[in-house]
Amino acid sequence: MKSTVLKAFPTERLSAGILVAFGLSVLGATVSAGESNDPVLWYSQPAESWEKQAQPLGNGRLGCMVFGEVQRERIQFNEDSLWTGDDNPSGVYEQMGAYQAFGDLFVSMDMPDDSSPAFEDYRRELRLADGIFRVEFRKNGIRHNRTVFASWPDQIIVIRWAADKSGAISGKVELKGTHKETTVAETTTLSFGGALPNGMKYQARLEVIAKGGVIAAEGSTIRLKGCDEVVMLLAAATDYVMDPARKYHGDDPAAKVRGQIAAASAKTFDELKARHVADHSAMFGRVALDVGVSAAEVRALPTDQRLAAYAKGGADPELEAMLFQYGRYLLMGSSRRPGLPANLQGLWNESNTPPWSSDYHVNINVQMNYWPAEVANLGECHLPLFDLITSQLEPWRKAAQAEKQFQIDGKPVRGWALRTSHNITGGLGWEWDKTANAWYCLHLWEHYAFTRDKEFLKTVAYPILKEICQFWEDHLKSLPDGRLVVPNGWSPEHGPHEDGVSYNQQIVFDLFSNYVEAADVLGIDREYRDSIAGMRDKLVAPQIGKWGQLQEWMTDRDEPKDEHRHTSHLYGVYPGRQISVTRTPDLAKAAAVSLAARGTAGDSRRSWTWPWRCALWARLQNGEKAYEMVRSLFTYNMLPNLYASHPPFQLDGNFGYTAGVAEMLLQSHAGEIHLLPALPSAWKNGSVTGLCARGGFGVDMDWKDGRLVKAVIRSTAGTKCPVRYGNAVETISLQPGQSCMLNEQLKPL
Ligand code: FUC
């Protein structure tokens, strides 16, 4: 392999160029139907269904679903720590508690002509690039608009209602909890609070600020009369802290929300909005994707009609690109410090008994939520997951140590383990999913692999990886021939508990590989590193079965016509890296046989199945099959608001889609940066900026007629790396902050 030292230039120049091309046009944009390919979801009628039509906003901790109703707007809100349940590790699912709905804000409009609900020129839209919801309509000749955003810098939700005629705003504001609280109205403020049965205290507070007119408390509501404009600031919090030592109780939420409202009300609406847009668009605008231009008549359609046309077989590359960006938008909205990680529904939840408790499911779902985090340039969105894991180590250790099957000669195993679900206070639900501990370790490793943040590796990731290696060192079983298996294992597919299940073996293989690399990077624990490397080599390896498939079990008994939704035994292809086209071509071929056999009907049609299969086909370098998965998600498991549906709605499918698309365009798991590894013919012409590759690199690409035209590789932390396009491979050398530009032959441009 040749090493190419390339003309390098500073990164700033490039990112500034991207900002001009992408960010500024977004900031200056106004409501417009289908004029540009800015990612905007818009509709020509109010939402009726929370799940299918309302639109999400979130700042990573606090979020809401907005309906865009004319007469009685509903803003249903959530805060991600409002959970029932406790630290019960028994696995009794009901005892784990559930994520709760927080409350609703209703803003009603006085309508003397109540009998006529008619309105005109209606449009509601969610602009992904600046994170702003806006609804506009004309009622009785007056044009009204409402703007909503969830601000991360100010930790509140902001709502503004304005009209094109002064004094035109009259109505009522209500704030309601979901646990039978009493709402208190004081002049311009509404608030409610309470404590859940587990002792968690919570509080919501709304401040109403009017220009012109009169506002006054009336019962438990606030009346608006003849106002020119009304701004509402909504704060919600609990006393939750990610700290079992404090029994998860921290600061008084009433004081917290008071402080947040006081700080925000000292700013004007324009200031709050500018702070929000600057924060949101800087993060969102890191990545731009173009996979083709949609036809003008398709672009002109509202999003629900576009989806319907697409599901009938229509082409709409801009919709495909929009869903990619939507996954990024939703991750930003549901996973930012100081919040918790994204749960099964991100953080959007209308019910106090949501499906699967809206919990953290560790047999695919929560992991899939985080697949896009690094590659789609949202590394900081990964951090809440690590914060929660780190906080739960103590209760998870206790749970594993108390479990008989993890005891060897009566002595407890080292480390910790998980059942299939967990909450945020040490509680576990369902069966043990033994290798989920190692799957969590993959995420810790990946954050380092992409960022090269050595401090993170040393202080956060490495100790956890080592502890889980110790768990497996204690728990693996030796076969008579000396090979090692995960004993009494289990895969999310059907099948009894047994030894050497492929899914379990592959996850442990990856854990050991990543641990070895981590120890090498840090130059520590030499001896232990060698013993783990030795154990990895003794693990029962993936096997090819009688119909050419990658075996799911140690015995060759896979069903060729199995439509099971899980593809667990392909973990080693994606998200793992034990199997790859370049390094283990025979196993990769067998994986493709297994994957094709899963089919596309029945149980295969789930929110998260398509994205996983998309990423798998991408890793197997089959762009056409990967694209089939893209189309299938839209066709079978997508709601009009572009929420992925299991059913019911489950956001893993949205996050996974973003990761799958990224994987089609860029890969970096096999020791090289692979450009356009699985480009489908449907995306003949296009470009992407701002994707991330392992090793500390950023990648932009332009392609035409299915061929790479230009790639820019930026070092964010990396130095040397082989780059592949097709069969060509060149090694680049850069210093952090430098970039290089390559042509189709990977020669400097
Ligand atoms: C896993 C999956 C289900 C569902 C649930 C929330 O157990 O097998 O399909 O997604 O999580």
PDB file of C-alpha atoms in Angstrom, residues 362-522:
ATOM      1  CA  VAL A 362     -30.856  -3.643  25.341  1.00  0.00           C
ATOM      2  CA  ASN A 363     -31.394  -6.378  22.758  1.00  0.00           C
ATOM      3  CA  ILE A 364     -31.319  -3.928  19.841  1.00  0.00           C
ATOM      4  CA  ASN A 365     -33.410  -0.842  20.496  1.00  0.00           C
ATOM      5  CA  VAL A 366     -31.340   1.491  22.668  1.00  0.00           C
ATOM      6  CA  GLN A 367     -28.197   0.494  20.822  1.00  0.00           C
ATOM      7  CA  MET A 368     -29.807   1.323  17.483  1.00  0.00           C
ATOM      8  CA  ASN A 369     -30.786   4.724  18.859  1.00  0.00           C
ATOM      9  CA  TYR A 370     -27.078   5.462  19.065  1.00  0.00           C
ATOM     10  CA  TRP A 371     -25.880   3.975  15.790  1.00  0.00           C
ATOM     11  CA  PRO A 372     -25.988   7.342  14.021  1.00  0.00           C
ATOM     12  CA  ALA A 373     -24.442   9.339  16.855  1.00  0.00           C
ATOM     13  CA  GLU A 374     -20.796   9.177  15.798  1.00  0.00           C
ATOM     14  CA  VAL A 375     -20.942   8.704  12.024  1.00  0.00           C
ATOM     15  CA  ALA A 376     -23.579  11.443  11.621  1.00  0.00           C
ATOM     16  CA  ASN A 377     -21.474  13.933  13.557  1.00  0.00           C
ATOM     17  CA  LEU A 378     -23.432  14.111  16.795  1.00  0.00           C
ATOM     18  CA  GLY A 379     -20.847  12.569  19.112  1.00  0.00           C
ATOM     19  CA  GLU A 380     -21.995  14.610  22.118  1.00  0.00           C
ATOM     20  CA  CYS A 381     -25.467  13.069  21.805  1.00  0.00           C
ATOM     21  CA  HIS A 382     -23.830   9.753  22.724  1.00  0.00           C
ATOM     22  CA  LEU A 383     -22.727  11.082  26.119  1.00  0.00           C
ATOM     23  CA  PRO A 384     -26.051  10.792  28.000  1.00  0.00           C
ATOM     24  CA  LEU A 385     -25.924   7.041  27.329  1.00  0.00           C
ATOM     25  CA  PHE A 386     -22.505   6.836  28.950  1.00  0.00           C
ATOM     26  CA  ASP A 387     -23.662   9.019  31.833  1.00  0.00           C
ATOM     27  CA  LEU A 388     -26.545   6.656  32.555  1.00  0.00           C
ATOM     28  CA  ILE A 389     -24.430   3.498  32.173  1.00  0.00           C
ATOM     29  CA  THR A 390     -21.791   4.883  34.502  1.00  0.00           C
ATOM     30  CA  SER A 391     -24.391   5.820  37.094  1.00  0.00           C
ATOM     31  CA  GLN A 392     -25.956   2.352  37.011  1.00  0.00           C
ATOM     32  CA  LEU A 393     -22.809   0.255  37.491  1.00  0.00           C
ATOM     33  CA  GLU A 394     -23.345  -0.207  41.216  1.00  0.00           C
ATOM     34  CA  PRO A 395     -26.950  -1.483  41.039  1.00  0.00           C
ATOM     35  CA  TRP A 396     -26.151  -3.599  37.979  1.00  0.00           C
ATOM     36  CA  ARG A 397     -23.187  -5.160  39.820  1.00  0.00           C
ATOM     37  CA  LYS A 398     -25.394  -5.957  42.784  1.00  0.00           C
ATOM     38  CA  ALA A 399     -27.998  -7.552  40.530  1.00  0.00           C
ATOM     39  CA  ALA A 400     -25.433  -9.754  38.744  1.00  0.00           C
ATOM     40  CA  GLN A 401     -23.749 -10.764  41.972  1.00  0.00           C
ATOM     41  CA  ALA A 402     -27.052 -11.865  43.446  1.00  0.00           C
ATOM     42  CA  GLU A 403     -27.878 -14.033  40.426  1.00  0.00           C
ATOM     43  CA  LYS A 404     -27.165 -17.721  40.977  1.00  0.00           C
ATOM     44  CA  GLN A 405     -26.325 -18.560  37.356  1.00  0.00           C
ATOM     45  CA  PHE A 406     -23.472 -16.043  37.477  1.00  0.00           C
ATOM     46  CA  GLN A 407     -21.916 -17.627  40.556  1.00  0.00           C
ATOM     47  CA  ILE A 408     -18.929 -19.913  40.205  1.00  0.00           C
ATOM     48  CA  ASP A 409     -18.464 -22.272  43.111  1.00  0.00           C
ATOM     49  CA  GLY A 410     -20.755 -20.041  45.108  1.00  0.00           C
ATOM     50  CA  LYS A 411     -18.551 -16.996  44.451  1.00  0.00           C
ATOM     51  CA  PRO A 412     -20.173 -14.076  42.618  1.00  0.00           C
ATOM     52  CA  VAL A 413     -18.993 -13.163  39.165  1.00  0.00           C
ATOM     53  CA  ARG A 414     -17.001  -9.945  38.710  1.00  0.00           C
ATOM     54  CA  GLY A 415     -18.642  -7.131  36.761  1.00  0.00           C
ATOM     55  CA  TRP A 416     -22.300  -6.586  35.969  1.00  0.00           C
ATOM     56  CA  ALA A 417     -25.020  -7.841  33.648  1.00  0.00           C
ATOM     57  CA  LEU A 418     -28.347  -6.701  32.298  1.00  0.00           C
ATOM     58  CA  ARG A 419     -31.783  -8.034  31.779  1.00  0.00           C
ATOM     59  CA  THR A 420     -33.531  -7.141  28.527  1.00  0.00           C
ATOM     60  CA  SER A 421     -34.847  -3.807  29.842  1.00  0.00           C
ATOM     61  CA  HIS A 422     -33.710  -1.261  32.348  1.00  0.00           C
ATOM     62  CA  ASN A 423     -34.952   1.955  33.829  1.00  0.00           C
ATOM     63  CA  ILE A 424     -33.037   4.954  35.210  1.00  0.00           C
ATOM     64  CA  THR A 425     -32.949   3.906  38.879  1.00  0.00           C
ATOM     65  CA  GLY A 426     -31.299   0.484  38.920  1.00  0.00           C
ATOM     66  CA  GLY A 427     -34.420  -1.476  37.974  1.00  0.00           C
ATOM     67  CA  LEU A 428     -34.222  -4.355  35.486  1.00  0.00           C
ATOM     68  CA  GLY A 429     -36.969  -6.113  33.537  1.00  0.00           C
ATOM     69  CA  TRP A 430     -37.424  -9.450  31.758  1.00  0.00           C
ATOM     70  CA  GLU A 431     -34.860 -12.163  31.125  1.00  0.00           C
ATOM     71  CA  TRP A 432     -31.132 -11.744  31.442  1.00  0.00           C
ATOM     72  CA  ASP A 433     -29.628 -10.670  28.152  1.00  0.00           C
ATOM     73  CA  LYS A 434     -26.184 -11.788  29.135  1.00  0.00           C
ATOM     74  CA  THR A 435     -24.089 -10.206  26.418  1.00  0.00           C
ATOM     75  CA  ALA A 436     -25.868  -6.852  26.564  1.00  0.00           C
ATOM     76  CA  ASN A 437     -23.130  -5.720  28.955  1.00  0.00           C
ATOM     77  CA  ALA A 438     -20.581  -6.256  26.176  1.00  0.00           C
ATOM     78  CA  TRP A 439     -22.878  -4.590  23.611  1.00  0.00           C
ATOM     79  CA  TYR A 440     -22.907  -1.465  25.782  1.00  0.00           C
ATOM     80  CA  CYS A 441     -19.109  -1.654  25.789  1.00  0.00           C
ATOM     81  CA  LEU A 442     -19.136  -1.414  21.995  1.00  0.00           C
ATOM     82  CA  HIS A 443     -20.683   2.053  22.324  1.00  0.00           C
ATOM     83  CA  LEU A 444     -18.037   3.214  24.765  1.00  0.00           C
ATOM     84  CA  TRP A 445     -15.341   1.944  22.425  1.00  0.00           C
ATOM     85  CA  GLU A 446     -16.941   3.488  19.329  1.00  0.00           C
ATOM     86  CA  HIS A 447     -17.002   6.924  20.923  1.00  0.00           C
ATOM     87  CA  TYR A 448     -13.262   6.673  21.329  1.00  0.00           C
ATOM     88  CA  ALA A 449     -12.744   5.088  17.898  1.00  0.00           C
ATOM     89  CA  PHE A 450     -14.402   8.049  16.180  1.00  0.00           C
ATOM     90  CA  THR A 451     -13.152  10.880  18.373  1.00  0.00           C
ATOM     91  CA  ARG A 452      -9.767   9.568  19.533  1.00  0.00           C
ATOM     92  CA  ASP A 453     -10.580  11.181  22.879  1.00  0.00           C
ATOM     93  CA  LYS A 454      -7.918   9.444  24.963  1.00  0.00           C
ATOM     94  CA  GLU A 455      -9.063  11.004  28.196  1.00  0.00           C
ATOM     95  CA  PHE A 456     -12.542   9.552  27.657  1.00  0.00           C
ATOM     96  CA  LEU A 457     -11.013   6.173  26.824  1.00  0.00           C
ATOM     97  CA  LYS A 458      -8.846   6.163  29.917  1.00  0.00           C
ATOM     98  CA  THR A 459     -11.279   7.476  32.493  1.00  0.00           C
ATOM     99  CA  VAL A 460     -14.699   6.357  31.246  1.00  0.00           C
ATOM    100  CA  ALA A 461     -14.512   3.575  28.642  1.00  0.00           C
ATOM    101  CA  TYR A 462     -11.502   1.487  29.582  1.00  0.00           C
ATOM    102  CA  PRO A 463     -12.445   0.651  33.193  1.00  0.00           C
ATOM    103  CA  ILE A 464     -15.876  -0.517  32.023  1.00  0.00           C
ATOM    104  CA  LEU A 465     -14.472  -2.574  29.132  1.00  0.00           C
ATOM    105  CA  LYS A 466     -12.013  -4.211  31.496  1.00  0.00           C
ATOM    106  CA  GLU A 467     -14.671  -4.974  34.068  1.00  0.00           C
ATOM    107  CA  ILE A 468     -16.847  -6.655  31.454  1.00  0.00           C
ATOM    108  CA  CYS A 469     -13.856  -8.626  30.171  1.00  0.00           C
ATOM    109  CA  GLN A 470     -13.499  -9.865  33.753  1.00  0.00           C
ATOM    110  CA  PHE A 471     -17.157 -10.822  33.803  1.00  0.00           C
ATOM    111  CA  TRP A 472     -16.637 -12.929  30.696  1.00  0.00           C
ATOM    112  CA  GLU A 473     -13.334 -14.297  31.935  1.00  0.00           C
ATOM    113  CA  ASP A 474     -15.271 -15.643  34.931  1.00  0.00           C
ATOM    114  CA  HIS A 475     -18.325 -16.726  33.021  1.00  0.00           C
ATOM    115  CA  LEU A 476     -17.131 -18.315  29.751  1.00  0.00           C
ATOM    116  CA  LYS A 477     -17.156 -22.099  29.630  1.00  0.00           C
ATOM    117  CA  SER A 478     -14.424 -24.358  28.224  1.00  0.00           C
ATOM    118  CA  LEU A 479     -15.487 -27.123  25.872  1.00  0.00           C
ATOM    119  CA  PRO A 480     -13.569 -30.432  26.027  1.00  0.00           C
ATOM    120  CA  ASP A 481     -11.498 -29.303  23.023  1.00  0.00           C
ATOM    121  CA  GLY A 482     -10.462 -26.094  24.806  1.00  0.00           C
ATOM    122  CA  ARG A 483     -12.683 -23.743  22.831  1.00  0.00           C
ATOM    123  CA  LEU A 484     -14.707 -21.190  24.763  1.00  0.00           C
ATOM    124  CA  VAL A 485     -18.461 -20.580  24.692  1.00  0.00           C
ATOM    125  CA  VAL A 486     -20.929 -18.263  26.333  1.00  0.00           C
ATOM    126  CA  PRO A 487     -22.806 -20.805  28.460  1.00  0.00           C
ATOM    127  CA  ASN A 488     -26.553 -21.042  28.674  1.00  0.00           C
ATOM    128  CA  GLY A 489     -26.834 -18.138  26.270  1.00  0.00           C
ATOM    129  CA  TRP A 490     -29.806 -16.703  24.500  1.00  0.00           C
ATOM    130  CA  SER A 491     -30.580 -14.676  21.450  1.00  0.00           C
ATOM    131  CA  PRO A 492     -33.582 -12.423  20.960  1.00  0.00           C
ATOM    132  CA  GLU A 493     -34.753 -14.898  18.323  1.00  0.00           C
ATOM    133  CA  HIS A 494     -36.686 -18.000  19.307  1.00  0.00           C
ATOM    134  CA  GLY A 495     -34.728 -20.891  20.675  1.00  0.00           C
ATOM    135  CA  PRO A 496     -33.900 -22.297  24.066  1.00  0.00           C
ATOM    136  CA  HIS A 497     -31.088 -21.172  26.291  1.00  0.00           C
ATOM    137  CA  GLU A 498     -27.979 -22.966  25.141  1.00  0.00           C
ATOM    138  CA  ASP A 499     -24.218 -22.729  24.827  1.00  0.00           C
ATOM    139  CA  GLY A 500     -22.365 -20.924  22.054  1.00  0.00           C
ATOM    140  CA  VAL A 501     -25.211 -18.935  20.474  1.00  0.00           C
ATOM    141  CA  SER A 502     -23.641 -16.997  17.569  1.00  0.00           C
ATOM    142  CA  TYR A 503     -24.992 -13.630  18.696  1.00  0.00           C
ATOM    143  CA  ASN A 504     -23.426 -14.065  22.131  1.00  0.00           C
ATOM    144  CA  GLN A 505     -20.139 -15.344  20.728  1.00  0.00           C
ATOM    145  CA  GLN A 506     -19.796 -12.463  18.280  1.00  0.00           C
ATOM    146  CA  ILE A 507     -20.514  -9.799  20.882  1.00  0.00           C
ATOM    147  CA  VAL A 508     -17.900 -11.209  23.240  1.00  0.00           C
ATOM    148  CA  PHE A 509     -15.424 -11.486  20.352  1.00  0.00           C
ATOM    149  CA  ASP A 510     -15.865  -7.785  19.649  1.00  0.00           C
ATOM    150  CA  LEU A 511     -15.587  -6.872  23.308  1.00  0.00           C
ATOM    151  CA  PHE A 512     -12.260  -8.680  23.573  1.00  0.00           C
ATOM    152  CA  SER A 513     -10.977  -7.148  20.313  1.00  0.00           C
ATOM    153  CA  ASN A 514     -11.904  -3.652  21.409  1.00  0.00           C
ATOM    154  CA  TYR A 515     -10.442  -4.183  24.846  1.00  0.00           C
ATOM    155  CA  VAL A 516      -7.141  -5.334  23.358  1.00  0.00           C
ATOM    156  CA  GLU A 517      -7.011  -2.243  21.166  1.00  0.00           C
ATOM    157  CA  ALA A 518      -7.892  -0.002  24.085  1.00  0.00           C
ATOM    158  CA  ALA A 519      -5.112  -1.462  26.224  1.00  0.00           C
ATOM    159  CA  ASP A 520      -2.692  -0.963  23.320  1.00  0.00           C
ATOM    160  CA  VAL A 521      -3.713   2.661  22.840  1.00  0.00           C
ATOM    161  CA  LEU A 522      -3.251   3.391  26.534  1.00  0.00           C
TER     162      LEU A 522
END
